[in-house]
mmCIF file with all atom_site columns, C-alpha atoms in Angstrom:
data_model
loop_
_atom_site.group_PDB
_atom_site.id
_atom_site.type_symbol
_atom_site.label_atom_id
_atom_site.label_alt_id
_atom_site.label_comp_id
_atom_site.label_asym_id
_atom_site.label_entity_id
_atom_site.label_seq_id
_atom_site.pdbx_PDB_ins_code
_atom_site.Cartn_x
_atom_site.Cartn_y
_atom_site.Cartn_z
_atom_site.occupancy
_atom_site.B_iso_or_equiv
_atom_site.pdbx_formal_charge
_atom_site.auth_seq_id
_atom_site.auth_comp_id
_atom_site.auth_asym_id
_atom_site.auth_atom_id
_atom_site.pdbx_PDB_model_num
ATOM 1   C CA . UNK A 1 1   ? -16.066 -8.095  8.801  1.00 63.00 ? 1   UNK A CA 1
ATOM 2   C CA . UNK A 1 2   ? -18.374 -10.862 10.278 1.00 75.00 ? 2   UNK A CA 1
ATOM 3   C CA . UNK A 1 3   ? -15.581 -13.776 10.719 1.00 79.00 ? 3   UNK A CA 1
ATOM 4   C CA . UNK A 1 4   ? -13.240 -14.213 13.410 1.00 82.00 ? 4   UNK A CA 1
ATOM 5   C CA . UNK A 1 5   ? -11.199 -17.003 14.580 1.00 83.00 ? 5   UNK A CA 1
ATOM 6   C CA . UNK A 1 6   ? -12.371 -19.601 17.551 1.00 81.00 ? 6   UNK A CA 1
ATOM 7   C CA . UNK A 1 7   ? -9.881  -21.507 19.523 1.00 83.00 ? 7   UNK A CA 1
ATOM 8   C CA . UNK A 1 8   ? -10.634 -24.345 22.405 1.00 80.00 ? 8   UNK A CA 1
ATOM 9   C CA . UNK A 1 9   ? -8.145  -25.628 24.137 1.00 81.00 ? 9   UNK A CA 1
ATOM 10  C CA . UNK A 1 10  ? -10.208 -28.089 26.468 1.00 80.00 ? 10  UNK A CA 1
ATOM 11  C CA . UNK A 1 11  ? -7.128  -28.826 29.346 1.00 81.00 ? 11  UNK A CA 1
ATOM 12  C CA . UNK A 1 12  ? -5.141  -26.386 30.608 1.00 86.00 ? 12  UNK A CA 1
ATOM 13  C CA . UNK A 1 13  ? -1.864  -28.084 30.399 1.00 85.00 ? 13  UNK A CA 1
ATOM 14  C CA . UNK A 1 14  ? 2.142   -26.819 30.064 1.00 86.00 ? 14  UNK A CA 1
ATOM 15  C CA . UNK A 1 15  ? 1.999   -23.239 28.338 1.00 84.00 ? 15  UNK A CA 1
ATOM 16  C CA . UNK A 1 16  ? 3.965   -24.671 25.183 1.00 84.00 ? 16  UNK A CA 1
ATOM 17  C CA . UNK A 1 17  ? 1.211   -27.502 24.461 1.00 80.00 ? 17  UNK A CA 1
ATOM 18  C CA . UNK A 1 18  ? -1.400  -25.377 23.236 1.00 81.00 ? 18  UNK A CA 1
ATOM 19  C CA . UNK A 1 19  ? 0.269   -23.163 19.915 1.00 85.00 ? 19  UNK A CA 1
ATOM 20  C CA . UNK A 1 20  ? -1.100  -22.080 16.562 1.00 86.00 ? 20  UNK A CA 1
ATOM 21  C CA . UNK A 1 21  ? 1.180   -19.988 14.567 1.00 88.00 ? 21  UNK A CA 1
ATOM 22  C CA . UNK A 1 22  ? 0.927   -17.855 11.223 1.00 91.00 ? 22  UNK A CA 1
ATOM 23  C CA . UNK A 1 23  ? 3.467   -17.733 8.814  1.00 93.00 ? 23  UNK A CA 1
ATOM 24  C CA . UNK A 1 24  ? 4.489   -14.218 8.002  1.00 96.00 ? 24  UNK A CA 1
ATOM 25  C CA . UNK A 1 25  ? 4.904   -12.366 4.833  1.00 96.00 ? 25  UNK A CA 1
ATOM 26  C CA . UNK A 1 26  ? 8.206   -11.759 5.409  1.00 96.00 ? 26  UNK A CA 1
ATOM 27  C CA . UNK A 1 27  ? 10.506  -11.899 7.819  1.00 95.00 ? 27  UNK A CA 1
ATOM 28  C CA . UNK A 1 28  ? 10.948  -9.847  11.127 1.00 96.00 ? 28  UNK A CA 1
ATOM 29  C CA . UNK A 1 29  ? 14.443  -7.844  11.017 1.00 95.00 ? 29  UNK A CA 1
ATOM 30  C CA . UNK A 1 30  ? 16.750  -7.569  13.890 1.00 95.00 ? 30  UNK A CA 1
ATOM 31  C CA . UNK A 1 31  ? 16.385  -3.857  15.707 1.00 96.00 ? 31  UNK A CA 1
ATOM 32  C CA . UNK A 1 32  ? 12.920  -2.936  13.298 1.00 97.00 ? 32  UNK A CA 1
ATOM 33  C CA . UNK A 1 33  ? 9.901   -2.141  16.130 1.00 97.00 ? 33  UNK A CA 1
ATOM 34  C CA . UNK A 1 34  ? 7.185   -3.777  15.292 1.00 97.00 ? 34  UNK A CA 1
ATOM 35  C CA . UNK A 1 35  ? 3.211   -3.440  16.195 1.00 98.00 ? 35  UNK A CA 1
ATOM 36  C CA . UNK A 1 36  ? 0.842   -6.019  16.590 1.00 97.00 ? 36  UNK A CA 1
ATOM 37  C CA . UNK A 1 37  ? -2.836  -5.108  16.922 1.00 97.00 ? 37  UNK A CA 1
ATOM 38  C CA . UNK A 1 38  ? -5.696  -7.329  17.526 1.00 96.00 ? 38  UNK A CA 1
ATOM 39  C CA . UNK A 1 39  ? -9.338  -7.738  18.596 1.00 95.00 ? 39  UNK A CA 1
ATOM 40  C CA . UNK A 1 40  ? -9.959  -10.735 21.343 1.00 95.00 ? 40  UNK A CA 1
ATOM 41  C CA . UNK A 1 41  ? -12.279 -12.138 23.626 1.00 94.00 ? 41  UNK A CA 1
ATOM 42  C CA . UNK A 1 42  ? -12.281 -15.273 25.782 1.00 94.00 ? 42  UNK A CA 1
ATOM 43  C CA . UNK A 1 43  ? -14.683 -17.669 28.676 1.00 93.00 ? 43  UNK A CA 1
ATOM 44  C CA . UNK A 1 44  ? -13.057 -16.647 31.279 1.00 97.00 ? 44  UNK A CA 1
ATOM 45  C CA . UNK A 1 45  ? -9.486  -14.090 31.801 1.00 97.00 ? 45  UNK A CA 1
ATOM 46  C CA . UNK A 1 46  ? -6.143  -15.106 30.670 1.00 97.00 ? 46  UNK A CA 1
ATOM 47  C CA . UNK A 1 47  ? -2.576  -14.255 29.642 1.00 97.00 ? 47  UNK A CA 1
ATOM 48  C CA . UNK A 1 48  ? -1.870  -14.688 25.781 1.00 96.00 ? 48  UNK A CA 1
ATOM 49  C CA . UNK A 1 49  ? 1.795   -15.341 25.588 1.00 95.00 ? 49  UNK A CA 1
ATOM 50  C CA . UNK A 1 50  ? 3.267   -14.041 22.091 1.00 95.00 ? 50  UNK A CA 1
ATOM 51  C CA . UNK A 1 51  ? 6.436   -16.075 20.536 1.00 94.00 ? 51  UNK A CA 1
ATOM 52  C CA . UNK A 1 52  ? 8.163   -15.704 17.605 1.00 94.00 ? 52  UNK A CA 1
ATOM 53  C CA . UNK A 1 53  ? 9.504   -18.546 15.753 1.00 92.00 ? 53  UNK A CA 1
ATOM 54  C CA . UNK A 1 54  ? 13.043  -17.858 13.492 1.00 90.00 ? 54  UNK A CA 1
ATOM 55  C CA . UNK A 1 55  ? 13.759  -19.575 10.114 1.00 86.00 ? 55  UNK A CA 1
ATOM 56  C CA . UNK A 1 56  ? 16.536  -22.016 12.192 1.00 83.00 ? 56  UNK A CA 1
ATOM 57  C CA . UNK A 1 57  ? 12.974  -23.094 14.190 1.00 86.00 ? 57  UNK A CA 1
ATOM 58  C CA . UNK A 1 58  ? 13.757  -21.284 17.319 1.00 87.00 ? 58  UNK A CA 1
ATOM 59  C CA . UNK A 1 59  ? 11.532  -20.283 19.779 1.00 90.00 ? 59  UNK A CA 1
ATOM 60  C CA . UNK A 1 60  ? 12.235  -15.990 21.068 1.00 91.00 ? 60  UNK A CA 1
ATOM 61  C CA . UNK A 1 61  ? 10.409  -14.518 23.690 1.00 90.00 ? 61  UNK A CA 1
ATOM 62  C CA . UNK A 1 62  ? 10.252  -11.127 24.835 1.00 86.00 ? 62  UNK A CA 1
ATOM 63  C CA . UNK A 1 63  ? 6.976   -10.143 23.693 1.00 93.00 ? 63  UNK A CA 1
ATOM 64  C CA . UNK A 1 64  ? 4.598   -8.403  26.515 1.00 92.00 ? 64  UNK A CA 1
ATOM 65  C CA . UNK A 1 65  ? 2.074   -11.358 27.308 1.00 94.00 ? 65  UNK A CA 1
ATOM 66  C CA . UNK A 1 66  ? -1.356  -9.883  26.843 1.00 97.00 ? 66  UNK A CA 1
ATOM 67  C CA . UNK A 1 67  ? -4.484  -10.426 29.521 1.00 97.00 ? 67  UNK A CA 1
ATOM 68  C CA . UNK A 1 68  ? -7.574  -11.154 27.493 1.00 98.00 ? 68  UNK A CA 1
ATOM 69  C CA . UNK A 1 69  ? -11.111 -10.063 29.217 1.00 97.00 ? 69  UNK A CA 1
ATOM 70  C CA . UNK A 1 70  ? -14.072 -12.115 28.432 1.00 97.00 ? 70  UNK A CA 1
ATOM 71  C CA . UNK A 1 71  ? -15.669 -9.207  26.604 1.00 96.00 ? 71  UNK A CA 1
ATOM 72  C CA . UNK A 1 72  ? -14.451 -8.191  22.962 1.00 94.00 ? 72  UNK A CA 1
ATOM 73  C CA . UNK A 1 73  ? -11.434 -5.341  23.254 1.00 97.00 ? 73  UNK A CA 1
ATOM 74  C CA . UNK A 1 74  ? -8.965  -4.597  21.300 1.00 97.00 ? 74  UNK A CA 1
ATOM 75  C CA . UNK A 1 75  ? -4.996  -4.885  22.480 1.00 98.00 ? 75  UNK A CA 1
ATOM 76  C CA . UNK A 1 76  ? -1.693  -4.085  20.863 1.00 97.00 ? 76  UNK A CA 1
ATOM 77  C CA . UNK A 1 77  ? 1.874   -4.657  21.898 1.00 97.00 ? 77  UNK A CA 1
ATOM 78  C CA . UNK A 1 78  ? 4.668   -3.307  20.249 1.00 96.00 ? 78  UNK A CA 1
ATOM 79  C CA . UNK A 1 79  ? 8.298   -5.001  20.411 1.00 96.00 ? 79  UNK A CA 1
ATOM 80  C CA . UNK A 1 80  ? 11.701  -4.705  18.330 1.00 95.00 ? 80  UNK A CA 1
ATOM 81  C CA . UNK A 1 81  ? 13.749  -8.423  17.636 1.00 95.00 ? 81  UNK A CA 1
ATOM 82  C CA . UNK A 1 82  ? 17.147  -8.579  19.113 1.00 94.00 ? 82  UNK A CA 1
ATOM 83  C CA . UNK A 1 83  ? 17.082  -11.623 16.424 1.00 93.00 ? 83  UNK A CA 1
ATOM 84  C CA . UNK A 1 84  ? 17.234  -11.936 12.746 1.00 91.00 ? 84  UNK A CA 1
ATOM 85  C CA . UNK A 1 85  ? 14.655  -13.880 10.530 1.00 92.00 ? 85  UNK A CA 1
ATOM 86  C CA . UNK A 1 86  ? 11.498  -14.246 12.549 1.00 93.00 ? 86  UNK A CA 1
ATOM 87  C CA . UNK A 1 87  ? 9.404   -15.830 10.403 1.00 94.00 ? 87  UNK A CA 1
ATOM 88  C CA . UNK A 1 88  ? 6.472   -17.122 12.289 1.00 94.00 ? 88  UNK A CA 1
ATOM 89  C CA . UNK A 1 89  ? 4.050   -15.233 15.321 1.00 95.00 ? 89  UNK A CA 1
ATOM 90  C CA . UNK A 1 90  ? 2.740   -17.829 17.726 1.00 92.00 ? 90  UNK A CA 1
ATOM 91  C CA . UNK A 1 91  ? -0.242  -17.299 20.106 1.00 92.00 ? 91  UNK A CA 1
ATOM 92  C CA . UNK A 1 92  ? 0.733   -19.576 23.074 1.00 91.00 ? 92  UNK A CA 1
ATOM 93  C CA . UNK A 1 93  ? -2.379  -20.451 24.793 1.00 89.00 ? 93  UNK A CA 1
ATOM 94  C CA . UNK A 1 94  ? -1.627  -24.270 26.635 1.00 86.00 ? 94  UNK A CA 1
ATOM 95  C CA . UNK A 1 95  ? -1.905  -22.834 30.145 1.00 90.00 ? 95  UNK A CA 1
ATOM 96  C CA . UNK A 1 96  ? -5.436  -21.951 29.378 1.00 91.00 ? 96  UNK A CA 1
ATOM 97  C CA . UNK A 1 97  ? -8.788  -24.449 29.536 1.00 87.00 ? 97  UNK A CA 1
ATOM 98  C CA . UNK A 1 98  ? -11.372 -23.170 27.467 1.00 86.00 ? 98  UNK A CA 1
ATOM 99  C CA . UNK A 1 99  ? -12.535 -21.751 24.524 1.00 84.00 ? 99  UNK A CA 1
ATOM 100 C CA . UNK A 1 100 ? -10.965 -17.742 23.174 1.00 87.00 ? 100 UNK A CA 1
ATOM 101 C CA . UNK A 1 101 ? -11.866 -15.717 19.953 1.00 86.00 ? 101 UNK A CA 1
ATOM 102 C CA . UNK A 1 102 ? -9.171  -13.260 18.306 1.00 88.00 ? 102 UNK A CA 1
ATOM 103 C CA . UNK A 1 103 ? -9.833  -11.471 15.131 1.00 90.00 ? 103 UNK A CA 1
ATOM 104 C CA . UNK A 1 104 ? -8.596  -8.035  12.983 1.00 93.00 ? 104 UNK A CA 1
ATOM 105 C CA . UNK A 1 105 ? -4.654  -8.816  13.560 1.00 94.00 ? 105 UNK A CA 1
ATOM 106 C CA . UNK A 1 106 ? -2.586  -6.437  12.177 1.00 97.00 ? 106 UNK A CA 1
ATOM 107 C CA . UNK A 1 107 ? 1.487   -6.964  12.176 1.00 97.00 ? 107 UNK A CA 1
ATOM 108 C CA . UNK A 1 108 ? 3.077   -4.105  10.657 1.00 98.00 ? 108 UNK A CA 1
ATOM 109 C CA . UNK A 1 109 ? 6.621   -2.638  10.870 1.00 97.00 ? 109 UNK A CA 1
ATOM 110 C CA . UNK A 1 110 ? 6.863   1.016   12.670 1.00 97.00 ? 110 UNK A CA 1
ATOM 111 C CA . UNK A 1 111 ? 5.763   3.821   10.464 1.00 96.00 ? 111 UNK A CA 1
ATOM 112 C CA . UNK A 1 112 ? 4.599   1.240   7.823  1.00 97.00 ? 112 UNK A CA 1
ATOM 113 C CA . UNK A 1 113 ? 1.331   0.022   6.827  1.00 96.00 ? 113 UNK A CA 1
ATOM 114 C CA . UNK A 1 114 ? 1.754   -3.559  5.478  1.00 97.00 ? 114 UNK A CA 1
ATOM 115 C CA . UNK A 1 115 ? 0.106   -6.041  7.517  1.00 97.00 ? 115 UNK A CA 1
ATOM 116 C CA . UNK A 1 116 ? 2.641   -8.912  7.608  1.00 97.00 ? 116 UNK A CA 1
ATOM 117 C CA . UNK A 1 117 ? -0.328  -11.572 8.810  1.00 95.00 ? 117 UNK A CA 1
ATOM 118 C CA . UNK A 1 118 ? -2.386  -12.467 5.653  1.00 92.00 ? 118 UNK A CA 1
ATOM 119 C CA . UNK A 1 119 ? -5.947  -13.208 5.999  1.00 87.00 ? 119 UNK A CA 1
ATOM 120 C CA . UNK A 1 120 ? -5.823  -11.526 9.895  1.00 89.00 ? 120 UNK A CA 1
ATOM 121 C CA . UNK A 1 121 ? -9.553  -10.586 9.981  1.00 86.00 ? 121 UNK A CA 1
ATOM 122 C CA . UNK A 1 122 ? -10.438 -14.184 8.592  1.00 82.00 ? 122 UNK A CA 1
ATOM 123 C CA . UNK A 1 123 ? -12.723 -12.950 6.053  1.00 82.00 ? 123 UNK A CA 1
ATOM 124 C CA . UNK A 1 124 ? -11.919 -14.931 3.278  1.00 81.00 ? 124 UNK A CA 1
ATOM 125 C CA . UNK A 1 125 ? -12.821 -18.305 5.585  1.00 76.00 ? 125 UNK A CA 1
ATOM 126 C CA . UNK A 1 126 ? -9.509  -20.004 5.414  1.00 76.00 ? 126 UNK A CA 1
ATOM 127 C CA . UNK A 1 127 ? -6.918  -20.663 7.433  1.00 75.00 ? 127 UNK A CA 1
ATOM 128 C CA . UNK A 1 128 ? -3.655  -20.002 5.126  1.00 75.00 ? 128 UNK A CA 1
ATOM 129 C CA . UNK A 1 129 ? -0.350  -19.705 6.985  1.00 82.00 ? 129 UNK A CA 1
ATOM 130 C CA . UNK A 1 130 ? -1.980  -20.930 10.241 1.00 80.00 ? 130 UNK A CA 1
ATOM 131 C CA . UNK A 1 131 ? 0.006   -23.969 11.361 1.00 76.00 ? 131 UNK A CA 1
ATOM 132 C CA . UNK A 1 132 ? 0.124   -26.489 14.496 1.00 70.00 ? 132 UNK A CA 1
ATOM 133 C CA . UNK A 1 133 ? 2.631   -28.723 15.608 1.00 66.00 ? 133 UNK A CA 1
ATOM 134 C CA . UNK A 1 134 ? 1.948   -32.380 14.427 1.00 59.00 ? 134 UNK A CA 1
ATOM 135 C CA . UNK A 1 135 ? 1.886   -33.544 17.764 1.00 58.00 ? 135 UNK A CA 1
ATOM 136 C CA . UNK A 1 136 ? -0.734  -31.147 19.229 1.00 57.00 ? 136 UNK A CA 1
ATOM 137 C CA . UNK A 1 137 ? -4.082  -32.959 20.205 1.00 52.00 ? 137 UNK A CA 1
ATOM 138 C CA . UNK A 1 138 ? -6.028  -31.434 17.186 1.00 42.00 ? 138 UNK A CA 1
ATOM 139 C CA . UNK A 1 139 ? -5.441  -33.311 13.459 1.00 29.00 ? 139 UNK A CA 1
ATOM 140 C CA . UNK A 1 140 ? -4.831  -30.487 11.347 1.00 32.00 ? 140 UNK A CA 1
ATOM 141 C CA . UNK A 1 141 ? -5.767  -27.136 11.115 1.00 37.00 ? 141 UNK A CA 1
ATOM 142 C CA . UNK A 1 142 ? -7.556  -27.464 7.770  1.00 34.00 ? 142 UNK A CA 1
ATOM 143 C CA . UNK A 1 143 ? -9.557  -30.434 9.178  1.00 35.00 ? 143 UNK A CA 1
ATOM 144 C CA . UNK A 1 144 ? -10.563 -28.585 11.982 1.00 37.00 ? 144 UNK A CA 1
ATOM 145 C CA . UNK A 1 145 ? -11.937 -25.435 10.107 1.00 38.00 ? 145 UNK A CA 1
ATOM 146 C CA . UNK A 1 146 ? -15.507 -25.135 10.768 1.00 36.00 ? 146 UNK A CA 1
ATOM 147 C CA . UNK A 1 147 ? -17.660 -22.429 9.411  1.00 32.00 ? 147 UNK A CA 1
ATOM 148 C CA . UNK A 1 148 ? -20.614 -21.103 11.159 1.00 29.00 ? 148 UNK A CA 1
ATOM 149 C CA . UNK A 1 149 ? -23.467 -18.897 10.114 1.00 24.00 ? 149 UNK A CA 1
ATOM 150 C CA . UNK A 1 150 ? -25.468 -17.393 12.510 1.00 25.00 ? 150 UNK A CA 1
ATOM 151 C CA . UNK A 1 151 ? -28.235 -16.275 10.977 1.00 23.00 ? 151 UNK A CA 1
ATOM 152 C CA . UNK A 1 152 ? -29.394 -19.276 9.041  1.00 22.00 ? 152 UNK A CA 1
ATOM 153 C CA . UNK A 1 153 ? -27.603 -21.752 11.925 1.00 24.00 ? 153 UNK A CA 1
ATOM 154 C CA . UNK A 1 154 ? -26.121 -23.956 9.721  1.00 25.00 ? 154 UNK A CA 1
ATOM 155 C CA . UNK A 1 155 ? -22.723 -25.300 10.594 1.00 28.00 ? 155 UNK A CA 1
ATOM 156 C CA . UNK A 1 156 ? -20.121 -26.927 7.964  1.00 30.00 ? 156 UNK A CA 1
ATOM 157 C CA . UNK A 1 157 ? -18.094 -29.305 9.517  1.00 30.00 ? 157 UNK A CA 1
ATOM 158 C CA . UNK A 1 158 ? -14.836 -30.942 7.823  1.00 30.00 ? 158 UNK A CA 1
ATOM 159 C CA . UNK A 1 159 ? -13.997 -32.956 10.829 1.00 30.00 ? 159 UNK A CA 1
ATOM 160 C CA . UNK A 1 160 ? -12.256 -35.882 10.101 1.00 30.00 ? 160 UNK A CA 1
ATOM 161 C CA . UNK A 1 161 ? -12.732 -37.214 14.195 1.00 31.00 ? 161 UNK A CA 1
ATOM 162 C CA . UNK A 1 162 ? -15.958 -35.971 15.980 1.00 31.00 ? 162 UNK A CA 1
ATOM 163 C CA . UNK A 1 163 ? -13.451 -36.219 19.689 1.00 32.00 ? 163 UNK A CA 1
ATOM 164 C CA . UNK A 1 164 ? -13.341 -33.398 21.385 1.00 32.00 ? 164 UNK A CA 1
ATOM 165 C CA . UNK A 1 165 ? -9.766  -32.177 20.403 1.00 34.00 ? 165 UNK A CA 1
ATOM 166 C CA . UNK A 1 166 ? -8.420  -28.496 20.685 1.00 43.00 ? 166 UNK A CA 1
ATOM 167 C CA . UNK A 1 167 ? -9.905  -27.101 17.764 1.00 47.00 ? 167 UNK A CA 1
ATOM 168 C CA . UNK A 1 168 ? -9.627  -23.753 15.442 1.00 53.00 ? 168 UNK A CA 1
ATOM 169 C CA . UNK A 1 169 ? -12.954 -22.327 14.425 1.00 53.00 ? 169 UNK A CA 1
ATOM 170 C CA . UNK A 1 170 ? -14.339 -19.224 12.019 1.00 54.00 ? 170 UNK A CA 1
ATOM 171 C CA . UNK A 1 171 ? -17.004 -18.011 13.110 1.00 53.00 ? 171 UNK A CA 1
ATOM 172 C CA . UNK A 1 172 ? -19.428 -15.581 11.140 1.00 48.00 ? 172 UNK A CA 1
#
């Protein structure tokens, strides 16, 4: 596909300030490996730290951070929960000033093809089970959705503030 997502985080701040997480379509189960597979690209180098969030709204680490290039790669990381009922994956990025693309995410249990993120290539344009915490710098993720076509160059903007905030972007 042609869409991908665009995130700018314009302050590098405390790692934990800049988060977007997607709701999964179900939950992760304690001692299942699971693979996560993505396509990403940023301005300049930096560690993506992955988090999971469980259904009691607590933060587990233990994810391998991964080091995204400023050229488009792909990456996977594969890790099994010592927890029960992750229910959210969280791309922690608040360490990081500037802007980073990610696209083609694929969650899937070992030795099973489901993808558990909906919508991870982006193609349909929306950002459904993507979330922010209310206090983040950005409004809300659905006012911040901003579709952009390349070829004819014309941009549609739902922005409710024209500040520069962190935003999320798809790109096409």
């Amino acid at each position: 596909g042609n869409k991908y997502l665009h995130i700018v985080n314009p302050t590098a701040t405390n790692n934990w300030d800049g988060q977007l997480y997607c709701k999964l379509l179900s939950n992760l189960r304690q001692g299942q490996k699971y693979n996560l597979s993505f396509r990403a690209k940023a301005e300049s180098p930096f560690n993506l730290n992955l988090w999971v969030m469980t259904a009691g709204s607590e933060d587990k680490y233990g994810i391998p951070e991964v080091s995204i290039s400023d050229e488009w790669d792909d990456y996977s990381v594969s890790f099994t929960p010592d927890y029960e009922n992750g229910q959210n994956l969280k791309l922690v990025f608040g360490h990081y000033a500037g802007w980073w693309d990610i696209d083609n995410m694929v969650l899937t249990a070992d030795g099973d093809t489901e993808n558990l993120i909906d919508n991870g290539d982006f193609e349909t344009g929306e950002t459904t089970n993507w979330e922010k915490y209310s206090w983040h710098a950005f409004i809300s993720l659905s006012d911040q959705v901003l579709v952009y076509h390349v070829e004819a160059a014309v941009r549609n903007q739902r922005f409710r503030n024209s500040n520069a905030f962190r935003s999320l972007v798809i790109f096409e």
